[in-house]
Every structure is written in structure tokens, then in C-alpha cells.
XYZ file of C-alpha atoms in Angstrom:
632
model
C 101.914 108.027 124.041
C 100.193 105.083 125.708
C 101.938 103.424 128.621
C 102.027 99.606 128.709
C 100.136 97.787 131.419
C 101.978 96.506 134.476
C 101.677 92.907 133.253
C 103.095 93.826 129.850
C 105.958 95.712 131.524
C 106.667 92.670 133.701
C 106.751 90.413 130.640
C 109.157 92.788 128.878
C 111.410 92.883 131.959
C 111.517 89.089 132.089
C 112.383 88.995 128.394
C 115.355 91.320 128.917
C 116.389 89.243 131.934
C 116.606 86.108 129.809
C 118.422 87.886 126.980
C 120.982 89.341 129.394
C 121.948 85.820 130.485
C 123.189 84.862 127.010
C 126.369 86.993 126.906
C 127.155 86.011 130.498
C 126.907 82.329 129.685
C 128.949 82.651 126.503
C 131.662 84.652 128.251
C 131.946 82.063 131.005
C 131.992 79.062 128.691
C 134.714 80.618 126.532
C 136.878 81.190 129.564
C 140.267 79.497 129.722
C 141.237 76.311 131.562
C 143.073 75.890 134.866
C 145.736 73.195 134.322
C 147.373 70.960 131.698
C 145.855 68.112 129.697
C 146.761 64.422 129.839
C 146.819 63.552 126.129
C 146.535 59.747 126.135
C 145.893 56.675 128.257
C 145.360 52.911 128.021
C 142.180 50.881 128.594
C 141.328 47.201 129.197
C 137.865 45.622 128.981
C 136.512 43.404 131.774
C 133.823 40.735 131.608
C 133.386 40.597 135.381
C 131.822 43.136 137.741
C 134.531 42.387 140.318
C 136.882 45.339 140.773
C 140.416 44.014 141.406
C 143.104 46.723 140.947
C 145.913 44.275 141.697
C 144.825 41.966 138.861
C 144.573 44.917 136.509
C 148.071 46.084 137.398
C 149.491 42.592 136.781
C 147.697 42.156 133.408
C 150.099 41.899 130.427
C 150.521 44.965 128.208
C 148.941 43.075 125.298
C 145.536 43.353 126.966
C 145.714 47.138 127.100
C 144.492 49.280 124.191
C 145.941 52.737 123.469
C 143.511 55.692 123.428
C 143.789 59.470 123.438
C 141.647 62.551 124.061
C 141.095 63.319 120.369
C 139.869 59.880 119.298
C 136.506 58.202 119.802
C 136.457 55.631 122.589
C 136.922 52.099 121.208
C 133.765 49.997 121.071
C 133.354 47.585 123.949
C 133.094 43.830 123.330
C 129.615 42.356 123.585
C 130.423 40.544 126.861
C 132.174 43.511 128.508
C 130.610 44.848 131.742
C 133.415 47.147 132.944
C 136.596 48.846 131.768
C 139.959 49.793 133.295
C 141.901 52.944 132.401
C 145.470 53.689 133.372
C 147.981 56.466 132.838
C 150.996 57.816 134.714
C 150.195 60.141 137.572
C 150.932 63.718 136.473
C 154.077 65.289 137.862
C 153.004 68.621 139.315
C 154.349 70.995 141.900
C 150.823 72.087 142.754
C 149.726 71.708 146.330
C 146.489 69.772 146.652
C 146.592 68.290 143.077
C 143.510 66.904 141.297
C 142.183 65.527 137.998
C 139.152 66.842 136.106
C 137.667 64.233 133.722
C 135.442 65.799 131.080
C 133.088 62.853 130.321
C 132.222 59.864 132.463
C 129.426 57.361 131.782
C 128.311 54.325 133.737
C 127.010 53.292 137.146
C 130.244 53.451 139.136
C 133.656 55.081 138.938
C 136.630 54.255 141.178
C 140.203 55.578 141.202
C 143.206 53.651 142.589
C 146.823 54.590 143.230
C 149.087 51.649 144.138
C 145.988 49.452 144.721
C 144.670 52.072 147.168
C 141.192 53.484 146.635
C 141.442 57.286 146.501
C 138.048 58.155 144.960
C 134.677 56.471 144.424
C 131.422 57.675 142.867
C 128.484 55.266 142.959
C 124.946 55.182 141.640
C 125.735 57.135 138.485
C 122.838 56.946 136.085
C 123.574 54.750 133.093
C 124.622 56.659 129.957
C 124.512 59.938 131.925
C 127.568 61.866 130.823
C 129.030 64.034 133.550
C 132.285 65.513 134.736
C 134.250 64.145 137.676
C 136.783 65.952 139.878
C 139.210 63.513 141.592
C 141.515 64.811 144.379
C 145.070 63.398 144.186
C 146.348 64.414 147.627
C 148.423 61.633 149.189
C 149.406 59.995 145.889
C 152.927 61.402 145.888
C 155.458 58.695 145.086
C 152.966 56.567 143.156
C 153.581 56.104 139.451
C 150.269 54.994 137.899
C 146.603 55.887 138.334
C 143.989 53.203 137.629
C 140.321 54.096 136.911
C 137.531 51.498 136.927
C 134.093 52.132 135.365
C 131.112 49.745 135.129
C 127.599 49.777 133.684
C 125.000 47.966 131.636
C 125.497 47.254 127.929
C 128.288 49.418 126.495
C 127.472 52.707 128.255
C 130.478 53.036 130.547
C 133.901 54.570 130.433
C 135.627 57.934 130.035
C 136.562 59.980 127.006
C 137.465 63.492 126.023
C 139.813 65.718 127.953
C 141.500 64.911 131.282
C 142.977 67.975 133.005
C 145.495 67.936 135.860
C 146.096 70.872 138.188
C 145.384 72.427 141.548
C 142.153 71.208 143.139
C 140.967 74.730 143.990
C 141.680 76.090 140.523
C 140.077 73.095 138.817
C 137.036 73.436 141.058
C 136.789 77.143 140.217
C 137.145 76.374 136.527
C 134.540 73.630 136.829
C 132.110 75.974 138.564
C 132.595 78.630 135.879
C 132.041 76.080 133.125
C 128.761 74.856 134.581
C 127.455 77.986 136.276
C 125.501 79.252 133.193
C 123.213 76.229 133.355
C 122.430 77.009 136.994
C 121.952 80.732 136.350
C 119.699 80.200 133.335
C 117.718 77.512 135.148
C 117.260 79.748 138.202
C 116.209 82.629 135.924
C 113.574 80.404 134.313
C 112.252 79.418 137.741
C 112.119 83.095 138.749
C 110.305 84.066 135.550
C 107.838 81.213 136.014
C 107.133 82.251 139.615
C 106.684 85.900 138.598
C 104.300 84.987 135.782
C 102.353 82.759 138.134
C 101.968 85.701 140.493
C 100.595 87.817 137.635
C 98.196 85.060 136.569
C 96.576 84.969 139.983
C 95.016 88.362 139.214
C 93.567 87.303 135.854
C 90.278 85.664 134.968
C 90.041 81.893 134.633
C 90.262 81.875 130.814
C 93.520 83.853 130.810
C 94.801 81.875 133.804
C 94.457 78.570 131.933
C 96.537 79.732 128.982
C 99.209 81.344 131.122
C 99.383 78.417 133.544
C 100.623 76.004 130.889
C 103.186 78.593 129.783
C 104.384 78.732 133.400
C 104.719 74.930 133.397
C 106.772 75.121 130.190
C 109.125 77.765 131.612
C 109.508 76.053 135.009
C 110.120 72.679 133.333
C 112.872 74.205 131.205
C 114.404 75.696 134.366
C 114.461 72.308 136.103
C 115.940 70.684 132.965
C 118.777 73.221 132.916
C 119.610 72.755 136.591
C 119.412 68.964 136.666
C 121.159 68.498 133.296
C 124.191 70.332 134.622
C 126.794 68.232 136.504
C 126.984 71.098 138.987
C 124.688 69.444 141.545
C 126.440 66.073 142.028
C 129.990 67.479 142.122
C 129.488 70.673 144.147
C 126.440 69.806 146.248
C 127.013 66.013 146.244
C 123.395 65.288 145.360
C 122.961 61.660 144.207
C 122.598 61.216 140.460
C 119.365 59.290 140.808
C 117.733 62.303 142.427
C 118.841 64.727 139.717
C 117.961 62.259 136.943
C 114.496 61.725 138.441
C 113.888 65.482 138.615
C 115.112 65.804 135.013
C 112.706 63.115 133.815
C 109.761 64.571 135.756
C 110.429 67.988 134.218
C 110.603 66.412 130.755
C 107.341 64.499 131.286
C 105.693 67.791 132.352
C 107.239 69.915 129.607
C 106.102 67.968 126.548
C 102.326 67.810 127.217
C 102.292 71.347 128.671
C 104.001 72.716 125.584
C 101.579 70.859 123.289
C 98.574 72.202 125.232
C 99.929 75.770 125.073
C 100.621 75.350 121.357
C 97.052 74.125 120.823
C 95.674 77.185 122.654
C 97.548 79.503 120.267
C 97.067 77.727 116.933
C 93.984 75.595 117.529
C 93.395 71.893 116.969
C 95.112 71.888 113.574
C 94.121 70.170 110.360
C 92.201 66.951 111.045
C 92.673 67.801 114.764
C 96.215 66.436 114.643
C 97.447 68.772 117.387
C 94.619 67.683 119.695
C 95.398 64.007 119.031
C 99.091 64.675 119.634
C 98.247 66.391 122.927
C 96.174 63.417 124.104
C 98.910 60.942 123.128
C 101.530 63.112 124.826
C 99.551 63.173 128.060
C 99.039 59.411 127.985
C 102.668 58.641 127.221
C 103.923 61.010 129.929
C 101.710 59.223 132.471
C 103.072 55.880 131.246
C 106.655 57.100 131.669
C 105.833 58.404 135.145
C 104.514 54.991 136.194
C 107.599 53.338 134.631
C 109.837 55.714 136.635
C 108.126 54.768 139.900
C 108.319 51.028 139.154
C 112.013 51.269 138.184
C 112.817 53.137 141.410
C 110.963 50.515 143.482
C 113.042 47.793 141.776
C 116.314 49.572 142.631
C 116.769 50.722 139.011
C 117.112 47.199 137.650
C 114.984 48.205 134.627
C 117.327 50.983 133.513
C 117.830 49.402 130.085
C 114.119 49.262 129.261
C 113.543 52.607 130.961
C 116.192 54.189 128.722
C 114.496 52.802 125.603
C 111.120 54.244 126.677
C 112.307 57.636 127.973
C 115.358 58.335 125.797
C 115.219 56.443 122.515
C 111.475 56.401 121.774
C 110.760 59.727 123.450
C 113.592 61.353 121.512
C 112.173 60.109 118.205
C 108.722 61.339 119.261
C 110.178 64.770 120.061
C 111.882 64.938 116.675
C 108.633 64.127 114.844
C 106.709 66.604 116.996
C 109.232 69.410 116.399
C 109.092 68.908 112.642
C 105.281 68.931 112.537
C 104.819 71.898 114.886
C 107.485 73.863 113.030
C 105.571 73.227 109.803
C 102.332 74.458 111.450
C 103.913 77.647 112.833
C 105.573 78.539 109.540
C 102.242 78.067 107.746
C 100.487 80.371 110.221
C 103.303 82.918 109.943
C 102.972 83.040 106.141
C 99.273 83.818 106.623
C 100.157 87.007 108.519
C 99.620 85.916 112.130
C 101.989 88.158 114.137
C 102.053 85.853 117.149
C 102.864 83.003 114.778
C 105.775 84.989 113.309
C 107.242 85.573 116.783
C 106.506 82.010 117.873
C 107.946 80.450 114.732
C 111.129 82.566 114.960
C 111.919 81.405 118.500
C 110.638 77.903 117.958
C 112.616 77.528 114.726
C 115.867 78.276 116.543
C 114.961 75.818 119.295
C 113.684 73.105 116.950
C 116.588 73.301 114.504
C 119.216 73.205 117.256
C 117.400 70.382 119.075
C 116.846 68.374 115.901
C 120.480 68.763 114.898
C 121.708 67.642 118.301
C 119.274 64.724 118.497
C 120.459 63.533 115.083
C 124.091 63.853 116.173
C 123.281 62.019 119.412
C 121.633 59.082 117.639
C 124.502 58.977 115.133
C 127.068 58.992 117.932
C 126.003 58.116 121.470
C 129.093 59.835 122.815
C 127.892 63.228 121.572
C 127.171 65.605 124.464
C 124.033 67.753 124.068
C 124.927 71.384 124.692
C 123.513 73.822 122.081
C 119.871 73.072 122.819
C 119.986 75.359 125.863
C 120.533 78.457 123.703
C 117.621 77.398 121.532
C 115.530 77.137 124.702
C 116.416 80.727 125.637
C 115.360 82.004 122.212
C 112.159 79.972 122.355
C 111.151 81.026 125.882
C 111.945 84.643 124.981
C 109.479 84.383 122.072
C 106.822 82.890 124.389
C 107.247 85.733 126.875
C 107.102 88.272 124.048
C 103.810 86.749 122.860
C 102.499 86.849 126.422
C 103.513 90.514 126.674
C 101.685 91.261 123.414
C 98.587 89.534 124.759
C 98.728 91.464 128.024
C 99.108 94.714 126.075
C 96.272 93.703 123.731
C 94.017 92.876 126.678
C 94.872 96.234 128.247
C 94.004 98.080 125.031
C 90.785 96.098 124.766
C 89.821 97.058 128.317
C 90.480 100.722 127.507
C 88.398 100.433 124.354
C 85.559 98.807 126.280
C 85.825 101.587 128.869
C 85.575 104.262 126.182
C 82.626 102.498 124.552
C 80.894 102.155 127.929
C 81.430 105.835 128.677
C 80.020 106.794 125.260
C 77.092 104.430 125.779
C 76.326 106.023 129.152
C 76.504 109.508 127.640
C 74.191 108.472 124.803
C 71.825 106.836 127.260
C 71.662 109.947 129.455
C 71.121 112.142 126.416
C 68.432 109.795 125.125
C 66.648 109.888 128.478
C 66.786 113.684 128.515
C 65.474 113.850 124.981
C 62.649 111.466 125.806
C 61.551 113.505 128.801
C 61.686 116.751 126.842
C 59.865 115.162 123.899
C 56.989 114.056 126.093
C 56.851 117.467 127.766
C 57.009 119.282 124.426
C 54.274 117.169 122.862
C 51.894 117.665 125.770
C 52.529 121.379 126.233
C 52.744 122.504 122.583
C 49.238 121.349 121.629
C 47.719 122.976 124.695
C 49.498 126.292 124.183
C 49.174 126.704 120.410
C 45.362 127.086 120.355
C 45.186 129.919 122.966
C 47.959 131.719 121.097
C 46.068 131.543 117.807
C 42.893 132.841 119.473
C 44.802 135.682 121.131
C 46.443 136.628 117.846
C 43.036 136.776 116.138
C 41.643 139.135 118.782
C 44.738 141.346 118.479
C 44.228 141.595 114.725
C 40.597 142.685 115.258
C 41.663 145.272 117.818
C 44.355 146.528 115.447
C 41.814 147.360 112.791
C 39.939 149.640 115.269
C 42.943 151.283 116.887
C 44.879 154.419 116.104
C 48.390 154.497 114.698
C 50.212 154.357 118.051
C 48.158 151.461 119.372
C 48.547 149.572 116.088
C 52.342 149.731 116.556
C 52.082 148.124 119.979
C 49.596 145.534 118.775
C 51.901 144.681 115.831
C 54.795 144.093 118.247
C 52.521 141.862 120.331
C 51.555 139.782 117.284
C 55.244 139.423 116.270
C 56.053 138.009 119.709
C 53.079 135.661 119.395
C 54.426 134.529 116.009
C 57.839 133.916 117.614
C 56.158 131.879 120.329
C 54.345 129.901 117.637
C 57.643 129.133 115.899
C 59.092 127.897 119.194
C 56.067 125.640 119.634
C 56.556 124.346 116.070
C 60.173 123.507 116.972
C 58.888 121.730 120.080
C 56.549 119.612 118.000
C 59.256 118.820 115.445
C 61.634 117.864 118.260
C 58.978 115.671 119.866
C 58.223 113.948 116.546
C 61.283 114.073 114.263
C 60.253 111.035 112.213
C 59.565 111.352 108.543
C 55.822 111.405 107.827
C 56.441 110.573 104.165
C 59.712 109.203 102.818
C 60.795 110.461 99.415
C 63.973 110.103 97.400
C 65.157 113.611 96.585
C 68.161 115.465 95.179
C 70.354 116.988 97.848
C 71.753 119.711 95.575
C 68.271 120.890 94.557
C 67.048 121.241 98.148
C 70.232 122.971 99.290
C 69.930 125.495 96.446
C 66.386 126.230 97.594
C 67.553 126.701 101.200
C 70.386 128.944 100.014
C 67.986 131.072 97.952
C 65.794 131.626 100.993
C 68.702 132.662 103.238
C 70.811 134.735 100.798
C 68.998 138.001 101.685
C 69.610 137.388 105.381
C 73.302 136.710 104.658
C 73.591 139.973 102.698
C 72.052 141.912 105.585
C 74.743 140.364 107.831
C 77.447 141.398 105.337
C 78.199 137.904 104.095
C 77.808 135.641 101.080
C 76.814 132.021 100.485
C 78.866 129.893 98.093
C 77.616 126.539 96.812
C 79.847 123.640 95.745
C 77.430 120.777 95.096
C 77.844 117.562 93.144
C 74.887 116.406 91.073
C 73.182 113.051 91.380
C 73.310 112.952 95.201
C 70.105 111.398 96.507
C 68.921 110.661 100.047
C 65.719 109.258 101.509
C 63.583 111.375 103.850
C 61.206 114.306 104.129
C 62.182 117.331 102.028
C 60.483 119.725 104.468
C 62.351 118.299 107.479
C 65.602 118.246 105.498
C 65.219 121.917 104.566
C 64.269 122.807 108.137
C 67.458 121.177 109.449
C 69.754 122.974 107.016
C 67.929 126.294 107.397
C 68.796 126.068 111.100
C 72.444 125.219 110.363
C 72.995 127.889 107.707
C 71.064 130.473 109.734
C 73.342 129.800 112.721
C 76.348 130.228 110.419
C 74.976 133.565 109.133
C 74.419 134.858 112.677
C 78.078 134.080 113.546
C 79.484 136.090 110.601
C 81.449 139.284 111.011
C 82.836 141.594 108.305
C 83.563 139.930 104.921
C 81.807 136.793 106.085
C 81.503 133.777 103.821
C 79.581 130.549 104.068
C 80.492 127.584 101.867
C 77.961 124.785 101.430
C 79.423 121.675 99.781
C 78.074 118.179 99.098
C 79.809 115.103 97.691
C 79.668 111.307 97.674
C 81.909 109.167 99.908
C 81.363 105.448 99.388
C 77.790 104.597 100.399
C 77.201 107.975 102.055
C 76.510 111.603 101.143
C 78.633 114.193 102.938
C 77.276 117.755 103.353
C 79.534 120.478 104.749
C 78.491 123.934 105.978
C 81.618 126.019 106.661
C 81.775 129.633 107.821
C 84.583 132.031 108.787
C 82.662 133.528 111.692
C 83.576 133.906 115.329
C 83.840 130.168 115.988
C 83.353 128.320 119.276
C 85.425 127.031 122.170
C 85.813 123.332 122.928
C 83.608 123.774 126.004
C 80.836 125.190 123.797
C 81.166 122.386 121.225
C 80.722 119.783 123.964
C 77.251 121.131 124.851
C 75.837 121.539 121.342
C 72.517 119.721 120.963
C 71.793 119.633 124.689
C 68.367 120.848 125.845
C 68.076 124.625 126.166
C 71.766 125.271 125.473
C 72.539 128.222 123.192
C 75.404 130.703 122.884
C 73.029 133.339 121.408
C 71.432 135.979 123.627
C 67.827 135.148 122.665
C 68.435 131.533 121.671
C 66.590 128.588 123.160
C 68.765 125.827 121.687
C 65.652 124.193 120.211
C 66.675 124.856 116.602
C 69.888 122.858 116.904
C 68.141 120.172 118.957
C 65.563 119.814 116.176
C 68.377 119.574 113.606
C 70.040 116.778 115.592
C 66.793 114.857 115.826
C 66.022 115.225 112.112
C 69.505 113.999 111.091
C 69.212 111.053 113.474
C 65.760 110.202 112.073
C 67.362 110.052 108.594
C 69.956 107.527 109.965
C 72.687 110.124 109.616
C 75.290 111.736 111.847
C 76.360 115.305 112.496
C 79.757 116.578 113.615
C 81.010 120.080 114.522
C 84.577 121.315 114.083
C 85.393 124.824 115.291
C 88.127 127.049 116.683
C 87.554 130.359 118.361
C 88.126 133.225 115.911
C 88.557 130.928 112.889
C 85.027 129.766 112.110
C 83.003 126.577 112.260
C 82.364 123.618 109.985
C 79.351 121.313 110.312
C 79.679 117.925 108.604
C 76.489 115.914 108.038
C 76.751 112.312 106.877
C 73.631 110.680 105.371
C 73.157 107.262 103.740
C 72.941 107.447 99.968
C 69.676 106.453 98.316
C 70.897 106.519 94.728
C 69.340 103.927 92.440
C 71.710 101.102 91.525
């Protein structure tokens, strides 16, 4: 079993970390409340930005409109710039009482009891829905609570649930309700930092792709943290700071995501993805400049800024999600595994985001909440793809390492063969002539010698003949190429080889069985071909024991001819198999290893391959694979 690389293991760990957050967040958000609800209240529209609680308290009842927590907030008049809310102060025996308002929009929010200011929150971002926790300590004996909210256009007011209870319990409940956003956001930042650490050890090409993924993950983390109302209520961070960080993360996320998408799926048809990436970069820079200008003008351009960064950008995101979803599904149907993973996570994210954006544009009071779970699914798919790429790169490195090792082994063997070939060619020619002369003189002496001397001279000539055969092997090894190339029948030549060696097999107590298909043709020298298989079958015969059998088979496999020589002899160990074909290696007592070396060189010269399979005590099989030369 192959172990994953450290980078792949890190990616898998981060994936499980993100997945483990989901049940935690769901469990917290489904937790119960910590007080009782105020079901209804009254509201009155104001055309002036002046906040006068006394005037509001003295206004006739006819100016007040009834509203409740289950109904949609009434539409504001065109000239309205603020709104008053009032309801009786809750009667509670709780020490340190407080109110938790679920949704507040506008620039400012103030709370009054008996014309006395008890709470104020300024510099709220326009149309930014958030929760507000108002302490009610010191309001005992007062009968009514007045809330004043102001803003541009019609984006101001409160709606949804208002909960009364103990300040500590409401704060705890509030923290539990909003903690998942902080935890998920912090987890994204941690994952992004960890991935960035891994990328520092990669080459530039891999770093570029991973870097934009890091930007996507970190941007999502910042969006989660700044979208949550946790920061302004608990940490008292001004809304303008959190809104600015949210916008900067959004301006970074969109082009980074498009660039990462382009790296995975390419430029797209008609280079649409590349054009989208360029437009996204340009528009993000435009929004960044608009953000700086609006901040320098004390946020007096909030209305136009909202149109550019909320309305238009939201429509652009919707169009982009639809197109990219179409691209990923098309790639997934074509069998791209990364596209299948990507499209699964992205589909969840895109469908949830599209649904919520549609609901938001249909009803501006809708609060975006489900997109965060789509983000988790999407980022999990990105990390899974990254893990697959790390694992694929690791496997590729191992494969390259194995290929390099094989190349080095082949190179060393080739160098050895070259040296031996040159030595064999130079020595064989010089030695063969003296041997022939010596053998001739021995023959002459044999004719004039007595019986005992003839026996010794015959033994001397046999050894000279053996030396001559060794020299012939040397010459064949030094020059294995085919002098003349002919197309010949494999079965015919193997039958000839078998006929020559059958007597030797019988002397060894064995038999040779042929299983040859007809019509098998190869290109080469018949003499070299027979020499190679004489060596192989002769080696098989010499390994036989009692009831030995050699099976020679030949068949066609695609564009190649396969020849098998199998015996049930003594077999070889793995250590012996590893050295077959090396210079001067032989497991026979009087062997030189040249016969098998010559066989290897002949098979290689015919553009073939040779493979040995053997187990000690069970026999050996030699498989030769040669290109077919059959006429088409």
C-alpha cells in the first residue's frame, strides 16, 4: 500500500477540519433562545434627521402604524429619512435586563426611556443588517421604550424578532448564535496559512496555482468573520472597519477565484473565461478606488457605492456563477475527475448563492445565511482537488525516480557491453588464427602417433574446438546485428532447433514439446535466431532433472510474436535472475555466461525483449517478445 505524501495528508486533514465544523455550527444555530419575545410594536416615519424623543412621545396615536414580528416592515414614504419605534418596556424580574433586536438597518440607532438616552450606536453601514443588544438597567419605573433609526433612502429600521431577558443570558445566546461564523472564518484563515506554508516548498508553477487558491480560502475566511455581527457587538469594532474588510475580501475573492478556475479548466470557448478574468480584475480595481474615495468623503457616496458594489456586483456574480457552473458540468460529463469534484462543490455553492441572491433582490429585507454552508462545501472540494494534485505529483515523482533508476541501470549495462564488445572484437580475431594453426599441427601429429598419444591429442583438439566456440560467441556478442534481414516463419525455425536438441534432451532424461501457431513471421537473420534459441533451450535442458519436460510455444499478441520456453527444472533464485545477461555471470560450473549474453544481444538487435520468470525447485520460463513482420 502506498502512503500519501505529506502535502496530500495535510490537504486531507484540512478537509476533515472544515467538514467537522458543519455539525458544530448547525448544533449551535439550532440552540434555544434565552428570553421571551415582544410580539408587536408601533412605528412612525420622520422627514427630518432631528432626533426629538419628546416630540415623538407627544405625537398623536393616528401617526403611529401597528407592526409585528411576523409581518414585513411597512414601506417608508419617499420623503422619509428616519423612523421611530415604540413599545411598552417589558416587565421582567431579571436583574440586569436587556433587549436583543434581531435585525437593524441604517446609519444610527438610539434608544430612549422617558426622553433619556440609554443606548446609541452610530456609523452603522447603510443597509447592513445586524443584531443589537440594548441594556435596560436603570429603566425601572418607565413605561415606554422609544427607538430611533435613520439612514439614506429607505434602508433603515428594525424588523423580525425582539427578545427581552437577562443581559448575560442574551449575550451568551447571541455569542452562540454568531460563533459559527467566527469559527468557520478562523478555520479558513488557518487552512489558508497552512497551505501557504506548503506552497513555499513547491516550484514556481505549482506555487502560482496554489497561491490563488490560498487567496480564495483566506477571502472566504475574512467574509465569514466580517459578515457576522459578532465583531461590532462583542468587540465594539466600528461597522465601517468591518464593512471595509468585507468589501476588500470580496474584491480579492472574485478575480482570484476566476484565475484559479481558469488554471483548472483553461481559457474556455472563445476565451470567455480569460475575458471574464480580465474584466473581473478591472472591476475589482475600480471598486477599490471607489472605496477609497468614499472613505475620504466621509461615506457621503454610500448610495452610489452600494449600486456599484452590491447591486451591479451581485448581478455580475449571478451571471458568473451560472456560466462557470455550465462549464464545470460540461467538463464533468467528459470524464474529468477534478471537474466532477469541482462541479459537485461548486454546484452546492452556486445554487445556494443564486437562490439567496434572487431572494435578496426580490425582498431587500431577506438576510443572507445559507451561502456559508455552500462555501464550506465548495472550499472542501477545492482542497480535495489540491490533495489529488499533490498525490498525483508525488506519484509522478516516484515514477520519474523509477524511470531514472532504470535508465541508469540500462546505461551502466550498455557501457559494460560496449567495453566488452570492443575487447571481444579485438581479441577474438587475434586468437582464432593461432588456434586454427595449432589444431592443424595437432591433427598431423595425431596421424603419426600411437593409440595412447592419439587419445591425448584428441582431448587437446576438443578443448581447442571449445575455445573456438567461445571466440565465435565473442564475435557474435561484439556484432549482434543482422547481416541480412529476411522474413521467416518462427514455427519452422523452432522445429529445426528442436530437432537438433532432442537427442541432447533425451540424454538428460527429458522431452521437448512444441505448441506453435502457424503464420507467425518475424524479420531478422535465421542463423542468429536459431543461435539464440539453441542457447535458451540448451540451458533449459541442462537444468532438467528426472522426468524433465520443456515446452516451446509461440503465438500472436497484437502486433507482436510471443515465444515461450518453459521447463520444470531446478529453477533459479531471485538473486540469480537479477544477474542474468551480465558479463561472465553463469550458474553453471563450466559456464562463461557468453551464451546468454549473445542471446540478449540478438533479441535486442531484432527490436525484441526477453524476460525470465523462475522459482527455485519449480522451473523457469523465458518469454521472448518480437515485432511481427506478417504481410498485411
